[in-house]
């Protein structure tokens, strides 16, 4: 029988193992109960990368500082999400107007100084998976920003509510802010395209590791 405190302690131990593994820059593993554990044995890699990619795309200042959620089903790996609290992002508020920087590297004060993704981007395996994922979703991202795409469609759908919001909070314009977001994201994607173009450009851009002589093999396991 697991009490709430027992479950909490188990989760603490689980997270501590993950943190120990990602901070081991030699091979990103930790030894526990005479077993070698890689951080990917503990966290769902797809969710880990998708969560990071959303925070990077929108340059979210709050990412891995607050409002960062994760969950774990019994017998399964931890999954990052859901995404929450994106008001300080995308050239909206705070230090988030940059289109040509990595969010992971830019924010480093207090809690963000030791945030997980700063360690993960030093792992060639993580970077290889992230690069593959970016190219998998690139068409979806283009659909979001293109003329007549998702942002344009949602702007039309939300126009009435946006006008009401402008009346209640007269600090901007829904229409103008939507256009600003779309323009900013286009610039952001152009920069990300250049970083993700090759293994060399990506690794040299975001990490301190070198791709020279590096051979990373990706395999799928059901």
PDB file of C-alpha atoms in Angstrom:
ATOM      1  CA  UNK A   1       0.000   0.000   0.000  1.00  0.00           C
ATOM      2  CA  UNK A   2       1.442   3.331  -1.075  1.00  0.00           C
ATOM      3  CA  UNK A   3       0.702   6.374   1.034  1.00  0.00           C
ATOM      4  CA  UNK A   4       0.805   9.874  -0.425  1.00  0.00           C
ATOM      5  CA  UNK A   5       4.121  10.470   1.337  1.00  0.00           C
ATOM      6  CA  UNK A   6       5.581   7.226  -0.001  1.00  0.00           C
ATOM      7  CA  UNK A   7       4.569   8.121  -3.540  1.00  0.00           C
ATOM      8  CA  UNK A   8       6.019  11.618  -3.105  1.00  0.00           C
ATOM      9  CA  UNK A   9       9.312  10.194  -1.879  1.00  0.00           C
ATOM     10  CA  UNK A  10       9.427   7.761  -4.799  1.00  0.00           C
ATOM     11  CA  UNK A  11       8.884  10.595  -7.250  1.00  0.00           C
ATOM     12  CA  UNK A  12      11.586  12.675  -5.582  1.00  0.00           C
ATOM     13  CA  UNK A  13      14.032   9.790  -5.917  1.00  0.00           C
ATOM     14  CA  UNK A  14      12.988   9.333  -9.557  1.00  0.00           C
ATOM     15  CA  UNK A  15      13.567  12.992 -10.417  1.00  0.00           C
ATOM     16  CA  UNK A  16      16.877  12.990  -8.545  1.00  0.00           C
ATOM     17  CA  UNK A  17      18.043  10.059 -10.678  1.00  0.00           C
ATOM     18  CA  UNK A  18      17.074  11.930 -13.830  1.00  0.00           C
ATOM     19  CA  UNK A  19      18.948  15.037 -12.727  1.00  0.00           C
ATOM     20  CA  UNK A  20      22.025  13.020 -11.799  1.00  0.00           C
ATOM     21  CA  UNK A  21      21.982  11.362 -15.224  1.00  0.00           C
ATOM     22  CA  UNK A  22      21.653  14.532 -17.307  1.00  0.00           C
ATOM     23  CA  UNK A  23      24.392  16.215 -15.300  1.00  0.00           C
ATOM     24  CA  UNK A  24      26.791  13.354 -16.017  1.00  0.00           C
ATOM     25  CA  UNK A  25      28.329  14.756 -19.185  1.00  0.00           C
ATOM     26  CA  UNK A  26      30.419  11.630 -19.715  1.00  0.00           C
ATOM     27  CA  UNK A  27      27.581   9.358 -20.836  1.00  0.00           C
ATOM     28  CA  UNK A  28      24.401  10.867 -19.299  1.00  0.00           C
ATOM     29  CA  UNK A  29      23.762   7.853 -17.092  1.00  0.00           C
ATOM     30  CA  UNK A  30      23.483   7.164 -13.389  1.00  0.00           C
ATOM     31  CA  UNK A  31      24.100   3.917 -11.485  1.00  0.00           C
ATOM     32  CA  UNK A  32      21.235   2.863  -9.241  1.00  0.00           C
ATOM     33  CA  UNK A  33      20.791  -0.523  -7.537  1.00  0.00           C
ATOM     34  CA  UNK A  34      23.728  -1.831  -9.583  1.00  0.00           C
ATOM     35  CA  UNK A  35      21.998  -0.830 -12.822  1.00  0.00           C
ATOM     36  CA  UNK A  36      23.175   1.773 -15.311  1.00  0.00           C
ATOM     37  CA  UNK A  37      20.280   4.064 -16.133  1.00  0.00           C
ATOM     38  CA  UNK A  38      20.209   6.547 -19.005  1.00  0.00           C
ATOM     39  CA  UNK A  39      17.950   9.571 -18.603  1.00  0.00           C
ATOM     40  CA  UNK A  40      15.879   8.329 -21.562  1.00  0.00           C
ATOM     41  CA  UNK A  41      14.971   5.320 -19.409  1.00  0.00           C
ATOM     42  CA  UNK A  42      13.215   7.715 -17.050  1.00  0.00           C
ATOM     43  CA  UNK A  43      11.633  10.411 -19.248  1.00  0.00           C
ATOM     44  CA  UNK A  44       9.631  10.033 -22.440  1.00  0.00           C
ATOM     45  CA  UNK A  45      11.928  11.427 -25.136  1.00  0.00           C
ATOM     46  CA  UNK A  46       9.181  12.509 -27.531  1.00  0.00           C
ATOM     47  CA  UNK A  47       7.481  14.573 -24.835  1.00  0.00           C
ATOM     48  CA  UNK A  48      10.813  15.905 -23.570  1.00  0.00           C
ATOM     49  CA  UNK A  49      11.761  17.190 -27.012  1.00  0.00           C
ATOM     50  CA  UNK A  50       8.320  18.500 -28.002  1.00  0.00           C
ATOM     51  CA  UNK A  51       8.062  20.468 -24.767  1.00  0.00           C
ATOM     52  CA  UNK A  52      11.475  22.022 -25.371  1.00  0.00           C
ATOM     53  CA  UNK A  53      10.671  22.820 -28.979  1.00  0.00           C
ATOM     54  CA  UNK A  54       7.518  24.745 -28.080  1.00  0.00           C
ATOM     55  CA  UNK A  55       9.403  26.805 -25.487  1.00  0.00           C
ATOM     56  CA  UNK A  56      12.152  27.538 -27.996  1.00  0.00           C
ATOM     57  CA  UNK A  57       9.817  28.394 -30.855  1.00  0.00           C
ATOM     58  CA  UNK A  58       7.947  30.985 -28.785  1.00  0.00           C
ATOM     59  CA  UNK A  59      11.002  32.054 -26.735  1.00  0.00           C
ATOM     60  CA  UNK A  60       9.093  31.650 -23.491  1.00  0.00           C
ATOM     61  CA  UNK A  61      10.752  33.538 -20.641  1.00  0.00           C
ATOM     62  CA  UNK A  62       8.907  31.478 -18.022  1.00  0.00           C
ATOM     63  CA  UNK A  63       9.990  28.100 -19.396  1.00  0.00           C
ATOM     64  CA  UNK A  64      11.629  25.931 -16.708  1.00  0.00           C
ATOM     65  CA  UNK A  65      11.315  28.811 -14.254  1.00  0.00           C
ATOM     66  CA  UNK A  66       7.662  28.459 -13.288  1.00  0.00           C
ATOM     67  CA  UNK A  67       4.467  27.002 -14.690  1.00  0.00           C
ATOM     68  CA  UNK A  68       6.444  24.004 -15.946  1.00  0.00           C
ATOM     69  CA  UNK A  69       4.446  20.806 -15.673  1.00  0.00           C
ATOM     70  CA  UNK A  70       5.105  17.101 -15.994  1.00  0.00           C
ATOM     71  CA  UNK A  71       3.265  13.935 -15.072  1.00  0.00           C
ATOM     72  CA  UNK A  72       3.844  10.230 -14.608  1.00  0.00           C
ATOM     73  CA  UNK A  73       1.479   7.308 -14.948  1.00  0.00           C
ATOM     74  CA  UNK A  74       2.236   4.244 -12.834  1.00  0.00           C
ATOM     75  CA  UNK A  75       4.638   1.980 -14.703  1.00  0.00           C
ATOM     76  CA  UNK A  76       5.386   4.573 -17.380  1.00  0.00           C
ATOM     77  CA  UNK A  77       8.066   7.192 -17.966  1.00  0.00           C
ATOM     78  CA  UNK A  78       7.642  10.831 -16.992  1.00  0.00           C
ATOM     79  CA  UNK A  79       6.135  13.048 -19.680  1.00  0.00           C
ATOM     80  CA  UNK A  80       6.582  16.795 -19.923  1.00  0.00           C
ATOM     81  CA  UNK A  81       3.442  18.911 -20.194  1.00  0.00           C
ATOM     82  CA  UNK A  82       0.934  20.257 -20.507  1.00  0.00           C
ATOM     83  CA  UNK A  83       2.188  23.555 -21.934  1.00  0.00           C
ATOM     84  CA  UNK A  84       1.052  26.468 -19.776  1.00  0.00           C
ATOM     85  CA  UNK A  85       1.693  30.169 -19.161  1.00  0.00           C
ATOM     86  CA  UNK A  86       2.877  31.623 -22.462  1.00  0.00           C
ATOM     87  CA  UNK A  87       2.091  35.307 -21.877  1.00  0.00           C
ATOM     88  CA  UNK A  88       5.782  36.242 -21.487  1.00  0.00           C
ATOM     89  CA  UNK A  89       6.777  34.986 -24.915  1.00  0.00           C
ATOM     90  CA  UNK A  90       6.728  35.797 -28.629  1.00  0.00           C
ATOM     91  CA  UNK A  91       7.682  39.483 -28.388  1.00  0.00           C
ATOM     92  CA  UNK A  92       4.768  40.099 -26.033  1.00  0.00           C
ATOM     93  CA  UNK A  93       6.126  40.976 -22.566  1.00  0.00           C
ATOM     94  CA  UNK A  94       9.531  40.771 -20.955  1.00  0.00           C
ATOM     95  CA  UNK A  95      12.864  39.986 -22.607  1.00  0.00           C
ATOM     96  CA  UNK A  96      11.302  37.921 -25.393  1.00  0.00           C
ATOM     97  CA  UNK A  97      11.698  39.902 -28.602  1.00  0.00           C
ATOM     98  CA  UNK A  98      14.760  37.972 -29.743  1.00  0.00           C
ATOM     99  CA  UNK A  99      14.318  35.899 -32.878  1.00  0.00           C
ATOM    100  CA  UNK A 100      18.001  34.982 -33.224  1.00  0.00           C
ATOM    101  CA  UNK A 101      18.846  33.406 -29.868  1.00  0.00           C
ATOM    102  CA  UNK A 102      18.214  30.118 -28.086  1.00  0.00           C
ATOM    103  CA  UNK A 103      15.806  30.477 -25.194  1.00  0.00           C
ATOM    104  CA  UNK A 104      17.617  27.655 -23.413  1.00  0.00           C
ATOM    105  CA  UNK A 105      20.896  29.550 -23.366  1.00  0.00           C
ATOM    106  CA  UNK A 106      19.575  33.098 -23.037  1.00  0.00           C
ATOM    107  CA  UNK A 107      17.820  32.793 -19.676  1.00  0.00           C
ATOM    108  CA  UNK A 108      20.097  31.743 -16.839  1.00  0.00           C
ATOM    109  CA  UNK A 109      19.112  33.582 -13.695  1.00  0.00           C
ATOM    110  CA  UNK A 110      18.111  31.756 -10.507  1.00  0.00           C
ATOM    111  CA  UNK A 111      16.188  28.534 -11.247  1.00  0.00           C
ATOM    112  CA  UNK A 112      16.911  28.716 -14.955  1.00  0.00           C
ATOM    113  CA  UNK A 113      20.636  28.597 -14.323  1.00  0.00           C
ATOM    114  CA  UNK A 114      20.384  24.863 -13.605  1.00  0.00           C
ATOM    115  CA  UNK A 115      17.340  24.048 -15.700  1.00  0.00           C
ATOM    116  CA  UNK A 116      17.301  20.618 -17.319  1.00  0.00           C
ATOM    117  CA  UNK A 117      17.560  21.621 -20.952  1.00  0.00           C
ATOM    118  CA  UNK A 118      20.877  23.383 -20.413  1.00  0.00           C
ATOM    119  CA  UNK A 119      22.307  19.936 -19.684  1.00  0.00           C
ATOM    120  CA  UNK A 120      20.293  18.061 -22.299  1.00  0.00           C
ATOM    121  CA  UNK A 121      21.559  20.195 -25.185  1.00  0.00           C
ATOM    122  CA  UNK A 122      25.063  19.005 -24.339  1.00  0.00           C
ATOM    123  CA  UNK A 123      24.066  15.445 -25.255  1.00  0.00           C
ATOM    124  CA  UNK A 124      24.580  14.548 -28.962  1.00  0.00           C
ATOM    125  CA  UNK A 125      21.810  11.945 -28.739  1.00  0.00           C
ATOM    126  CA  UNK A 126      19.273  14.520 -27.553  1.00  0.00           C
ATOM    127  CA  UNK A 127      20.354  16.993 -30.226  1.00  0.00           C
ATOM    128  CA  UNK A 128      20.097  14.372 -32.969  1.00  0.00           C
ATOM    129  CA  UNK A 129      16.534  13.547 -31.960  1.00  0.00           C
ATOM    130  CA  UNK A 130      15.638  17.229 -31.697  1.00  0.00           C
ATOM    131  CA  UNK A 131      16.951  17.944 -35.182  1.00  0.00           C
ATOM    132  CA  UNK A 132      14.924  15.093 -36.649  1.00  0.00           C
ATOM    133  CA  UNK A 133      11.812  16.294 -34.822  1.00  0.00           C
ATOM    134  CA  UNK A 134      12.180  19.864 -36.042  1.00  0.00           C
ATOM    135  CA  UNK A 135      12.179  18.746 -39.661  1.00  0.00           C
ATOM    136  CA  UNK A 136       9.210  16.452 -38.967  1.00  0.00           C
ATOM    137  CA  UNK A 137       7.051  19.349 -37.760  1.00  0.00           C
ATOM    138  CA  UNK A 138       8.397  22.093 -40.037  1.00  0.00           C
ATOM    139  CA  UNK A 139       5.447  21.915 -42.455  1.00  0.00           C
ATOM    140  CA  UNK A 140       3.045  22.206 -39.513  1.00  0.00           C
ATOM    141  CA  UNK A 141       4.860  25.326 -38.337  1.00  0.00           C
ATOM    142  CA  UNK A 142       4.694  26.797 -41.826  1.00  0.00           C
ATOM    143  CA  UNK A 143       0.947  26.198 -41.899  1.00  0.00           C
ATOM    144  CA  UNK A 144       0.676  28.226 -38.710  1.00  0.00           C
ATOM    145  CA  UNK A 145       2.323  31.374 -40.091  1.00  0.00           C
ATOM    146  CA  UNK A 146       1.520  31.337 -43.817  1.00  0.00           C
ATOM    147  CA  UNK A 147      -1.017  33.723 -45.331  1.00  0.00           C
ATOM    148  CA  UNK A 148      -4.428  32.184 -44.756  1.00  0.00           C
ATOM    149  CA  UNK A 149      -2.915  29.690 -42.318  1.00  0.00           C
ATOM    150  CA  UNK A 150      -3.781  28.839 -38.736  1.00  0.00           C
ATOM    151  CA  UNK A 151      -3.075  32.271 -37.232  1.00  0.00           C
ATOM    152  CA  UNK A 152      -5.102  34.050 -39.927  1.00  0.00           C
ATOM    153  CA  UNK A 153      -7.963  31.587 -39.522  1.00  0.00           C
ATOM    154  CA  UNK A 154      -8.015  31.945 -35.739  1.00  0.00           C
ATOM    155  CA  UNK A 155      -7.784  35.733 -35.973  1.00  0.00           C
ATOM    156  CA  UNK A 156     -10.946  35.774 -38.051  1.00  0.00           C
ATOM    157  CA  UNK A 157     -12.671  33.292 -35.727  1.00  0.00           C
ATOM    158  CA  UNK A 158     -11.738  35.263 -32.584  1.00  0.00           C
ATOM    159  CA  UNK A 159     -12.222  38.759 -34.022  1.00  0.00           C
ATOM    160  CA  UNK A 160     -15.370  39.543 -32.039  1.00  0.00           C
ATOM    161  CA  UNK A 161     -13.908  38.286 -28.762  1.00  0.00           C
ATOM    162  CA  UNK A 162     -10.683  40.139 -29.531  1.00  0.00           C
ATOM    163  CA  UNK A 163     -12.577  43.398 -30.015  1.00  0.00           C
ATOM    164  CA  UNK A 164     -14.377  42.900 -26.696  1.00  0.00           C
ATOM    165  CA  UNK A 165     -11.067  42.210 -24.996  1.00  0.00           C
ATOM    166  CA  UNK A 166      -9.626  45.429 -26.425  1.00  0.00           C
ATOM    167  CA  UNK A 167     -12.544  47.362 -24.951  1.00  0.00           C
ATOM    168  CA  UNK A 168     -12.051  45.771 -21.528  1.00  0.00           C
ATOM    169  CA  UNK A 169      -8.252  46.023 -21.584  1.00  0.00           C
ATOM    170  CA  UNK A 170      -7.373  48.969 -23.836  1.00  0.00           C
ATOM    171  CA  UNK A 171      -3.646  48.241 -23.965  1.00  0.00           C
ATOM    172  CA  UNK A 172      -3.311  47.168 -27.542  1.00  0.00           C
ATOM    173  CA  UNK A 173      -5.119  45.879 -30.579  1.00  0.00           C
ATOM    174  CA  UNK A 174      -6.079  42.243 -31.130  1.00  0.00           C
ATOM    175  CA  UNK A 175      -5.672  42.598 -34.887  1.00  0.00           C
ATOM    176  CA  UNK A 176      -2.316  44.354 -34.657  1.00  0.00           C
ATOM    177  CA  UNK A 177      -1.010  41.961 -32.000  1.00  0.00           C
ATOM    178  CA  UNK A 178      -1.999  38.972 -34.136  1.00  0.00           C
ATOM    179  CA  UNK A 179      -0.098  40.391 -37.088  1.00  0.00           C
ATOM    180  CA  UNK A 180       2.898  41.115 -34.845  1.00  0.00           C
ATOM    181  CA  UNK A 181       2.890  37.511 -33.633  1.00  0.00           C
ATOM    182  CA  UNK A 182       2.726  36.183 -37.173  1.00  0.00           C
ATOM    183  CA  UNK A 183       5.585  38.392 -38.373  1.00  0.00           C
ATOM    184  CA  UNK A 184       7.716  37.581 -35.342  1.00  0.00           C
ATOM    185  CA  UNK A 185       7.189  33.847 -35.768  1.00  0.00           C
ATOM    186  CA  UNK A 186       8.177  34.020 -39.440  1.00  0.00           C
ATOM    187  CA  UNK A 187      11.450  35.672 -38.440  1.00  0.00           C
ATOM    188  CA  UNK A 188      11.920  33.153 -35.652  1.00  0.00           C
ATOM    189  CA  UNK A 189      11.395  30.212 -37.997  1.00  0.00           C
ATOM    190  CA  UNK A 190      13.832  31.632 -40.529  1.00  0.00           C
ATOM    191  CA  UNK A 191      16.519  31.737 -37.842  1.00  0.00           C
ATOM    192  CA  UNK A 192      15.655  28.264 -36.538  1.00  0.00           C
ATOM    193  CA  UNK A 193      15.807  26.883 -40.082  1.00  0.00           C
ATOM    194  CA  UNK A 194      19.384  28.105 -40.359  1.00  0.00           C
ATOM    195  CA  UNK A 195      20.356  26.559 -37.010  1.00  0.00           C
ATOM    196  CA  UNK A 196      18.736  23.190 -37.748  1.00  0.00           C
ATOM    197  CA  UNK A 197      20.059  23.089 -41.326  1.00  0.00           C
ATOM    198  CA  UNK A 198      22.860  20.624 -40.572  1.00  0.00           C
ATOM    199  CA  UNK A 199      24.199  18.683 -37.612  1.00  0.00           C
ATOM    200  CA  UNK A 200      27.203  20.995 -37.567  1.00  0.00           C
ATOM    201  CA  UNK A 201      25.216  24.235 -37.539  1.00  0.00           C
ATOM    202  CA  UNK A 202      22.835  22.963 -34.868  1.00  0.00           C
ATOM    203  CA  UNK A 203      25.430  21.646 -32.455  1.00  0.00           C
ATOM    204  CA  UNK A 204      27.758  24.617 -32.811  1.00  0.00           C
ATOM    205  CA  UNK A 205      24.841  26.990 -32.343  1.00  0.00           C
ATOM    206  CA  UNK A 206      23.310  25.634 -29.150  1.00  0.00           C
ATOM    207  CA  UNK A 207      25.928  23.488 -27.405  1.00  0.00           C
ATOM    208  CA  UNK A 208      29.590  23.393 -26.495  1.00  0.00           C
ATOM    209  CA  UNK A 209      30.161  19.982 -28.084  1.00  0.00           C
ATOM    210  CA  UNK A 210      31.757  19.441 -31.460  1.00  0.00           C
ATOM    211  CA  UNK A 211      30.233  17.376 -34.256  1.00  0.00           C
ATOM    212  CA  UNK A 212      33.672  16.612 -35.691  1.00  0.00           C
ATOM    213  CA  UNK A 213      34.202  12.880 -35.721  1.00  0.00           C
ATOM    214  CA  UNK A 214      30.862  12.339 -33.982  1.00  0.00           C
ATOM    215  CA  UNK A 215      28.734   9.379 -34.992  1.00  0.00           C
ATOM    216  CA  UNK A 216      25.241   9.215 -33.491  1.00  0.00           C
ATOM    217  CA  UNK A 217      23.012   6.266 -34.389  1.00  0.00           C
ATOM    218  CA  UNK A 218      19.262   6.575 -33.880  1.00  0.00           C
ATOM    219  CA  UNK A 219      17.099   3.490 -33.583  1.00  0.00           C
ATOM    220  CA  UNK A 220      13.417   2.975 -32.901  1.00  0.00           C
ATOM    221  CA  UNK A 221      12.351   0.538 -30.198  1.00  0.00           C
ATOM    222  CA  UNK A 222       8.678  -0.375 -29.819  1.00  0.00           C
TER     223      UNK A 222
END
